[in-house]
Amino acid sequence: PGGNAPAGAGGGDPTSGAAGVQFLGGVESVVKKARQLHDAGVGILDVAFAGGGQRRSFELFGRKFAPALADIG
């Protein structure tokens, strides 16, 4: 893979899984990866929550992540 691939786009990135790109980390880390994908031409991000604590994850996403991601475009 090329050196210009966005973070999380594979090429040995541990956050790239069989289901696609996985965004792991805090708000700043996730927004940075989402911005890189947006800048590379990705227009839609599908969000899923797996494992235990899905309700908490969903609530946290709504409070912290969604507003920060809305600023991207």
PDB file of N, CA and C in Angstrom:
ATOM      1  N   PRO A   1       0.811  -1.192   0.000  1.00  0.00           N
ATOM      2  CA  PRO A   1       0.000   0.000   0.000  1.00  0.00           C
ATOM      3  C   PRO A   1       0.849   1.248   0.000  1.00  0.00           C
ATOM      4  N   GLY A   2       0.312   2.284  -0.583  1.00  0.00           N
ATOM      5  CA  GLY A   2       1.052   3.532  -0.701  1.00  0.00           C
ATOM      6  C   GLY A   2       1.217   4.245   0.621  1.00  0.00           C
ATOM      7  N   GLY A   3       2.211   5.094   0.676  1.00  0.00           N
ATOM      8  CA  GLY A   3       2.493   5.849   1.878  1.00  0.00           C
ATOM      9  C   GLY A   3       1.508   6.970   2.135  1.00  0.00           C
ATOM     10  N   ASN A   4       0.637   7.257   1.180  1.00  0.00           N
ATOM     11  CA  ASN A   4      -0.314   8.350   1.347  1.00  0.00           C
ATOM     12  C   ASN A   4      -1.684   7.881   1.803  1.00  0.00           C
ATOM     13  N   ALA A   5      -1.826   6.616   2.152  1.00  0.00           N
ATOM     14  CA  ALA A   5      -3.124   6.084   2.587  1.00  0.00           C
ATOM     15  C   ALA A   5      -3.521   6.727   3.902  1.00  0.00           C
ATOM     16  N   PRO A   6      -4.805   7.062   4.060  1.00  0.00           N
ATOM     17  CA  PRO A   6      -5.260   7.633   5.320  1.00  0.00           C
ATOM     18  C   PRO A   6      -5.071   6.662   6.476  1.00  0.00           C
ATOM     19  N   ALA A   7      -4.909   7.204   7.664  1.00  0.00           N
ATOM     20  CA  ALA A   7      -4.814   6.351   8.850  1.00  0.00           C
ATOM     21  C   ALA A   7      -6.045   5.482   8.928  1.00  0.00           C
ATOM     22  N   GLY A   8      -5.861   4.220   9.235  1.00  0.00           N
ATOM     23  CA  GLY A   8      -6.983   3.310   9.349  1.00  0.00           C
ATOM     24  C   GLY A   8      -7.404   2.704   8.031  1.00  0.00           C
ATOM     25  N   ALA A   9      -6.631   2.948   6.955  1.00  0.00           N
ATOM     26  CA  ALA A   9      -7.018   2.456   5.634  1.00  0.00           C
ATOM     27  C   ALA A   9      -6.293   1.177   5.258  1.00  0.00           C
ATOM     28  N   GLY A  10      -5.795   0.447   6.227  1.00  0.00           N
ATOM     29  CA  GLY A  10      -5.120  -0.814   5.936  1.00  0.00           C
ATOM     30  C   GLY A  10      -3.622  -0.626   5.878  1.00  0.00           C
ATOM     31  N   GLY A  11      -2.968  -1.503   5.144  1.00  0.00           N
ATOM     32  CA  GLY A  11      -1.524  -1.401   5.008  1.00  0.00           C
ATOM     33  C   GLY A  11      -0.797  -1.655   6.309  1.00  0.00           C
ATOM     34  N   GLY A  12      -1.283  -2.614   7.096  1.00  0.00           N
ATOM     35  CA  GLY A  12      -0.631  -2.933   8.352  1.00  0.00           C
ATOM     36  C   GLY A  12      -1.179  -2.169   9.538  1.00  0.00           C
ATOM     37  N   ASP A  13      -2.119  -1.305   9.320  1.00  0.00           N
ATOM     38  CA  ASP A  13      -2.715  -0.547  10.422  1.00  0.00           C
ATOM     39  C   ASP A  13      -3.539  -1.492  11.291  1.00  0.00           C
ATOM     40  N   PRO A  14      -3.257  -1.570  12.595  1.00  0.00           N
ATOM     41  CA  PRO A  14      -3.981  -2.507  13.456  1.00  0.00           C
ATOM     42  C   PRO A  14      -5.455  -2.169  13.642  1.00  0.00           C
ATOM     43  N   THR A  15      -5.880  -0.982  13.227  1.00  0.00           N
ATOM     44  CA  THR A  15      -7.289  -0.626  13.358  1.00  0.00           C
ATOM     45  C   THR A  15      -8.076  -0.959  12.104  1.00  0.00           C
ATOM     46  N   SER A  16      -7.442  -1.622  11.143  1.00  0.00           N
ATOM     47  CA  SER A  16      -8.141  -2.052   9.934  1.00  0.00           C
ATOM     48  C   SER A  16      -8.525  -3.504  10.122  1.00  0.00           C
ATOM     49  N   GLY A  17      -9.815  -3.777  10.145  1.00  0.00           N
ATOM     50  CA  GLY A  17     -10.277  -5.132  10.389  1.00  0.00           C
ATOM     51  C   GLY A  17     -11.026  -5.699   9.203  1.00  0.00           C
ATOM     52  N   ALA A  18     -11.473  -6.935   9.347  1.00  0.00           N
ATOM     53  CA  ALA A  18     -12.197  -7.621   8.274  1.00  0.00           C
ATOM     54  C   ALA A  18     -13.483  -6.898   7.915  1.00  0.00           C
ATOM     55  N   ALA A  19     -14.082  -6.192   8.874  1.00  0.00           N
ATOM     56  CA  ALA A  19     -15.329  -5.481   8.616  1.00  0.00           C
ATOM     57  C   ALA A  19     -15.084  -4.096   8.041  1.00  0.00           C
ATOM     58  N   GLY A  20     -13.842  -3.714   7.851  1.00  0.00           N
ATOM     59  CA  GLY A  20     -13.512  -2.390   7.338  1.00  0.00           C
ATOM     60  C   GLY A  20     -12.642  -1.647   8.316  1.00  0.00           C
ATOM     61  N   VAL A  21     -12.655  -0.354   8.227  1.00  0.00           N
ATOM     62  CA  VAL A  21     -11.837   0.486   9.091  1.00  0.00           C
ATOM     63  C   VAL A  21     -12.493   0.600  10.460  1.00  0.00           C
ATOM     64  N   GLN A  22     -11.702   0.398  11.483  1.00  0.00           N
ATOM     65  CA  GLN A  22     -12.193   0.533  12.857  1.00  0.00           C
ATOM     66  C   GLN A  22     -11.531   1.756  13.473  1.00  0.00           C
ATOM     67  N   PHE A  23     -12.330   2.655  14.011  1.00  0.00           N
ATOM     68  CA  PHE A  23     -11.797   3.843  14.655  1.00  0.00           C
ATOM     69  C   PHE A  23     -11.775   3.582  16.153  1.00  0.00           C
ATOM     70  N   LEU A  24     -10.592   3.530  16.706  1.00  0.00           N
ATOM     71  CA  LEU A  24     -10.421   3.285  18.133  1.00  0.00           C
ATOM     72  C   LEU A  24      -9.695   4.469  18.736  1.00  0.00           C
ATOM     73  N   GLY A  25     -10.098   4.887  19.919  1.00  0.00           N
ATOM     74  CA  GLY A  25      -9.402   5.966  20.584  1.00  0.00           C
ATOM     75  C   GLY A  25     -10.338   7.052  21.049  1.00  0.00           C
ATOM     76  N   GLY A  26      -9.743   8.153  21.437  1.00  0.00           N
ATOM     77  CA  GLY A  26     -10.505   9.294  21.918  1.00  0.00           C
ATOM     78  C   GLY A  26     -11.034  10.133  20.769  1.00  0.00           C
ATOM     79  N   VAL A  27     -11.727  11.200  21.135  1.00  0.00           N
ATOM     80  CA  VAL A  27     -12.365  12.061  20.142  1.00  0.00           C
ATOM     81  C   VAL A  27     -11.346  12.603  19.145  1.00  0.00           C
ATOM     82  N   GLU A  28     -10.236  13.137  19.612  1.00  0.00           N
ATOM     83  CA  GLU A  28      -9.247  13.736  18.706  1.00  0.00           C
ATOM     84  C   GLU A  28      -8.702  12.720  17.720  1.00  0.00           C
ATOM     85  N   SER A  29      -8.409  11.513  18.193  1.00  0.00           N
ATOM     86  CA  SER A  29      -7.876  10.461  17.334  1.00  0.00           C
ATOM     87  C   SER A  29      -8.882  10.039  16.270  1.00  0.00           C
ATOM     88  N   VAL A  30     -10.123   9.854  16.675  1.00  0.00           N
ATOM     89  CA  VAL A  30     -11.167   9.423  15.745  1.00  0.00           C
ATOM     90  C   VAL A  30     -11.455  10.513  14.721  1.00  0.00           C
ATOM     91  N   VAL A  31     -11.537  11.754  15.168  1.00  0.00           N
ATOM     92  CA  VAL A  31     -11.804  12.858  14.237  1.00  0.00           C
ATOM     93  C   VAL A  31     -10.654  13.008  13.253  1.00  0.00           C
ATOM     94  N   LYS A  32      -9.435  12.822  13.707  1.00  0.00           N
ATOM     95  CA  LYS A  32      -8.277  12.915  12.807  1.00  0.00           C
ATOM     96  C   LYS A  32      -8.374  11.860  11.703  1.00  0.00           C
ATOM     97  N   LYS A  33      -8.703  10.627  12.065  1.00  0.00           N
ATOM     98  CA  LYS A  33      -8.837   9.564  11.069  1.00  0.00           C
ATOM     99  C   LYS A  33      -9.994   9.848  10.115  1.00  0.00           C
ATOM    100  N   ALA A  34     -11.116  10.314  10.664  1.00  0.00           N
ATOM    101  CA  ALA A  34     -12.273  10.624   9.823  1.00  0.00           C
ATOM    102  C   ALA A  34     -11.947  11.761   8.860  1.00  0.00           C
ATOM    103  N   ARG A  35     -11.228  12.754   9.324  1.00  0.00           N
ATOM    104  CA  ARG A  35     -10.841  13.877   8.461  1.00  0.00           C
ATOM    105  C   ARG A  35      -9.924  13.398   7.331  1.00  0.00           C
ATOM    106  N   GLN A  36      -8.996  12.502   7.641  1.00  0.00           N
ATOM    107  CA  GLN A  36      -8.101  11.969   6.611  1.00  0.00           C
ATOM    108  C   GLN A  36      -8.893  11.216   5.546  1.00  0.00           C
ATOM    109  N   LEU A  37      -9.861  10.432   5.973  1.00  0.00           N
ATOM    110  CA  LEU A  37     -10.698   9.710   5.013  1.00  0.00           C
ATOM    111  C   LEU A  37     -11.535  10.683   4.187  1.00  0.00           C
ATOM    112  N   HIS A  38     -12.081  11.709   4.826  1.00  0.00           N
ATOM    113  CA  HIS A  38     -12.869  12.724   4.116  1.00  0.00           C
ATOM    114  C   HIS A  38     -12.002  13.409   3.065  1.00  0.00           C
ATOM    115  N   ASP A  39     -10.788  13.782   3.452  1.00  0.00           N
ATOM    116  CA  ASP A  39      -9.869  14.452   2.525  1.00  0.00           C
ATOM    117  C   ASP A  39      -9.478  13.553   1.360  1.00  0.00           C
ATOM    118  N   ALA A  40      -9.545  12.226   1.586  1.00  0.00           N
ATOM    119  CA  ALA A  40      -9.222  11.260   0.524  1.00  0.00           C
ATOM    120  C   ALA A  40     -10.439  10.959  -0.355  1.00  0.00           C
ATOM    121  N   GLY A  41     -11.595  11.574  -0.043  1.00  0.00           N
ATOM    122  CA  GLY A  41     -12.769  11.408  -0.880  1.00  0.00           C
ATOM    123  C   GLY A  41     -13.879  10.544  -0.319  1.00  0.00           C
ATOM    124  N   VAL A  42     -13.704  10.025   0.894  1.00  0.00           N
ATOM    125  CA  VAL A  42     -14.754   9.217   1.514  1.00  0.00           C
ATOM    126  C   VAL A  42     -15.854  10.161   2.003  1.00  0.00           C
ATOM    127  N   GLY A  43     -17.100   9.883   1.624  1.00  0.00           N
ATOM    128  CA  GLY A  43     -18.192  10.769   1.977  1.00  0.00           C
ATOM    129  C   GLY A  43     -19.149  10.225   3.011  1.00  0.00           C
ATOM    130  N   ILE A  44     -19.124   8.925   3.252  1.00  0.00           N
ATOM    131  CA  ILE A  44     -20.065   8.315   4.190  1.00  0.00           C
ATOM    132  C   ILE A  44     -19.308   7.402   5.148  1.00  0.00           C
ATOM    133  N   LEU A  45     -19.611   7.526   6.433  1.00  0.00           N
ATOM    134  CA  LEU A  45     -19.064   6.622   7.436  1.00  0.00           C
ATOM    135  C   LEU A  45     -20.234   5.894   8.089  1.00  0.00           C
ATOM    136  N   ASP A  46     -20.227   4.592   8.022  1.00  0.00           N
ATOM    137  CA  ASP A  46     -21.227   3.790   8.726  1.00  0.00           C
ATOM    138  C   ASP A  46     -20.674   3.498  10.112  1.00  0.00           C
ATOM    139  N   VAL A  47     -21.513   3.656  11.111  1.00  0.00           N
ATOM    140  CA  VAL A  47     -21.077   3.476  12.496  1.00  0.00           C
ATOM    141  C   VAL A  47     -21.773   2.266  13.094  1.00  0.00           C
ATOM    142  N   ALA A  48     -21.003   1.441  13.779  1.00  0.00           N
ATOM    143  CA  ALA A  48     -21.545   0.285  14.490  1.00  0.00           C
ATOM    144  C   ALA A  48     -20.833   0.172  15.835  1.00  0.00           C
ATOM    145  N   PHE A  49     -21.533  -0.351  16.804  1.00  0.00           N
ATOM    146  CA  PHE A  49     -20.967  -0.546  18.137  1.00  0.00           C
ATOM    147  C   PHE A  49     -21.017  -2.029  18.447  1.00  0.00           C
ATOM    148  N   ALA A  50     -19.886  -2.589  18.871  1.00  0.00           N
ATOM    149  CA  ALA A  50     -19.809  -4.024  19.136  1.00  0.00           C
ATOM    150  C   ALA A  50     -19.340  -4.264  20.565  1.00  0.00           C
ATOM    151  N   GLY A  51     -19.651  -5.440  21.054  1.00  0.00           N
ATOM    152  CA  GLY A  51     -19.186  -5.831  22.372  1.00  0.00           C
ATOM    153  C   GLY A  51     -20.066  -5.291  23.480  1.00  0.00           C
ATOM    154  N   GLY A  52     -19.605  -5.455  24.677  1.00  0.00           N
ATOM    155  CA  GLY A  52     -20.358  -4.977  25.835  1.00  0.00           C
ATOM    156  C   GLY A  52     -20.343  -3.462  25.918  1.00  0.00           C
ATOM    157  N   GLY A  53     -21.286  -2.917  26.617  1.00  0.00           N
ATOM    158  CA  GLY A  53     -21.338  -1.470  26.808  1.00  0.00           C
ATOM    159  C   GLY A  53     -21.819  -0.701  25.599  1.00  0.00           C
ATOM    160  N   GLN A  54     -22.628  -1.343  24.753  1.00  0.00           N
ATOM    161  CA  GLN A  54     -23.079  -0.674  23.536  1.00  0.00           C
ATOM    162  C   GLN A  54     -23.894   0.573  23.841  1.00  0.00           C
ATOM    163  N   ARG A  55     -24.737   0.513  24.837  1.00  0.00           N
ATOM    164  CA  ARG A  55     -25.571   1.681  25.171  1.00  0.00           C
ATOM    165  C   ARG A  55     -24.697   2.856  25.588  1.00  0.00           C
ATOM    166  N   ARG A  56     -23.716   2.593  26.439  1.00  0.00           N
ATOM    167  CA  ARG A  56     -22.792   3.643  26.875  1.00  0.00           C
ATOM    168  C   ARG A  56     -22.013   4.187  25.687  1.00  0.00           C
ATOM    169  N   SER A  57     -21.552   3.303  24.807  1.00  0.00           N
ATOM    170  CA  SER A  57     -20.809   3.735  23.626  1.00  0.00           C
ATOM    171  C   SER A  57     -21.663   4.619  22.730  1.00  0.00           C
ATOM    172  N   PHE A  58     -22.914   4.228  22.537  1.00  0.00           N
ATOM    173  CA  PHE A  58     -23.830   5.005  21.708  1.00  0.00           C
ATOM    174  C   PHE A  58     -24.067   6.393  22.311  1.00  0.00           C
ATOM    175  N   GLU A  59     -24.285   6.457  23.620  1.00  0.00           N
ATOM    176  CA  GLU A  59     -24.501   7.735  24.285  1.00  0.00           C
ATOM    177  C   GLU A  59     -23.260   8.626  24.201  1.00  0.00           C
ATOM    178  N   LEU A  60     -22.092   8.036  24.407  1.00  0.00           N
ATOM    179  CA  LEU A  60     -20.841   8.780  24.311  1.00  0.00           C
ATOM    180  C   LEU A  60     -20.635   9.303  22.891  1.00  0.00           C
ATOM    181  N   PHE A  61     -20.942   8.468  21.908  1.00  0.00           N
ATOM    182  CA  PHE A  61     -20.823   8.892  20.514  1.00  0.00           C
ATOM    183  C   PHE A  61     -21.695  10.122  20.260  1.00  0.00           C
ATOM    184  N   GLY A  62     -22.932  10.084  20.743  1.00  0.00           N
ATOM    185  CA  GLY A  62     -23.849  11.201  20.529  1.00  0.00           C
ATOM    186  C   GLY A  62     -23.406  12.487  21.203  1.00  0.00           C
ATOM    187  N   ARG A  63     -22.823  12.364  22.374  1.00  0.00           N
ATOM    188  CA  ARG A  63     -22.403  13.552  23.129  1.00  0.00           C
ATOM    189  C   ARG A  63     -21.071  14.122  22.668  1.00  0.00           C
ATOM    190  N   LYS A  64     -20.124  13.259  22.362  1.00  0.00           N
ATOM    191  CA  LYS A  64     -18.746  13.715  22.114  1.00  0.00           C
ATOM    192  C   LYS A  64     -18.314  13.614  20.654  1.00  0.00           C
ATOM    193  N   PHE A  65     -18.564  12.461  20.056  1.00  0.00           N
ATOM    194  CA  PHE A  65     -18.010  12.212  18.729  1.00  0.00           C
ATOM    195  C   PHE A  65     -18.829  12.843  17.608  1.00  0.00           C
ATOM    196  N   ALA A  66     -20.141  12.680  17.639  1.00  0.00           N
ATOM    197  CA  ALA A  66     -20.996  13.186  16.549  1.00  0.00           C
ATOM    198  C   ALA A  66     -20.817  14.695  16.346  1.00  0.00           C
ATOM    199  N   PRO A  67     -20.842  15.517  17.402  1.00  0.00           N
ATOM    200  CA  PRO A  67     -20.658  16.954  17.174  1.00  0.00           C
ATOM    201  C   PRO A  67     -19.299  17.284  16.544  1.00  0.00           C
ATOM    202  N   ALA A  68     -18.258  16.575  16.966  1.00  0.00           N
ATOM    203  CA  ALA A  68     -16.924  16.829  16.414  1.00  0.00           C
ATOM    204  C   ALA A  68     -16.847  16.374  14.950  1.00  0.00           C
ATOM    205  N   LEU A  69     -17.496  15.246  14.627  1.00  0.00           N
ATOM    206  CA  LEU A  69     -17.481  14.758  13.256  1.00  0.00           C
ATOM    207  C   LEU A  69     -18.331  15.626  12.329  1.00  0.00           C
ATOM    208  N   ALA A  70     -19.365  16.265  12.869  1.00  0.00           N
ATOM    209  CA  ALA A  70     -20.231  17.123  12.051  1.00  0.00           C
ATOM    210  C   ALA A  70     -19.460  18.295  11.462  1.00  0.00           C
ATOM    211  N   ASP A  71     -18.416  18.728  12.107  1.00  0.00           N
ATOM    212  CA  ASP A  71     -17.614  19.850  11.620  1.00  0.00           C
ATOM    213  C   ASP A  71     -16.783  19.498  10.382  1.00  0.00           C
ATOM    214  N   ILE A  72     -16.628  18.215  10.117  1.00  0.00           N
ATOM    215  CA  ILE A  72     -15.803  17.797   8.978  1.00  0.00           C
ATOM    216  C   ILE A  72     -16.493  18.076   7.655  1.00  0.00           C
ATOM    217  N   GLY A  73     -17.764  17.871   7.603  1.00  0.00           N
ATOM    218  CA  GLY A  73     -18.443  18.124   6.332  1.00  0.00           C
ATOM    219  C   GLY A  73     -19.580  17.233   6.200  1.00  0.00           C
TER     220      GLY A  73
END
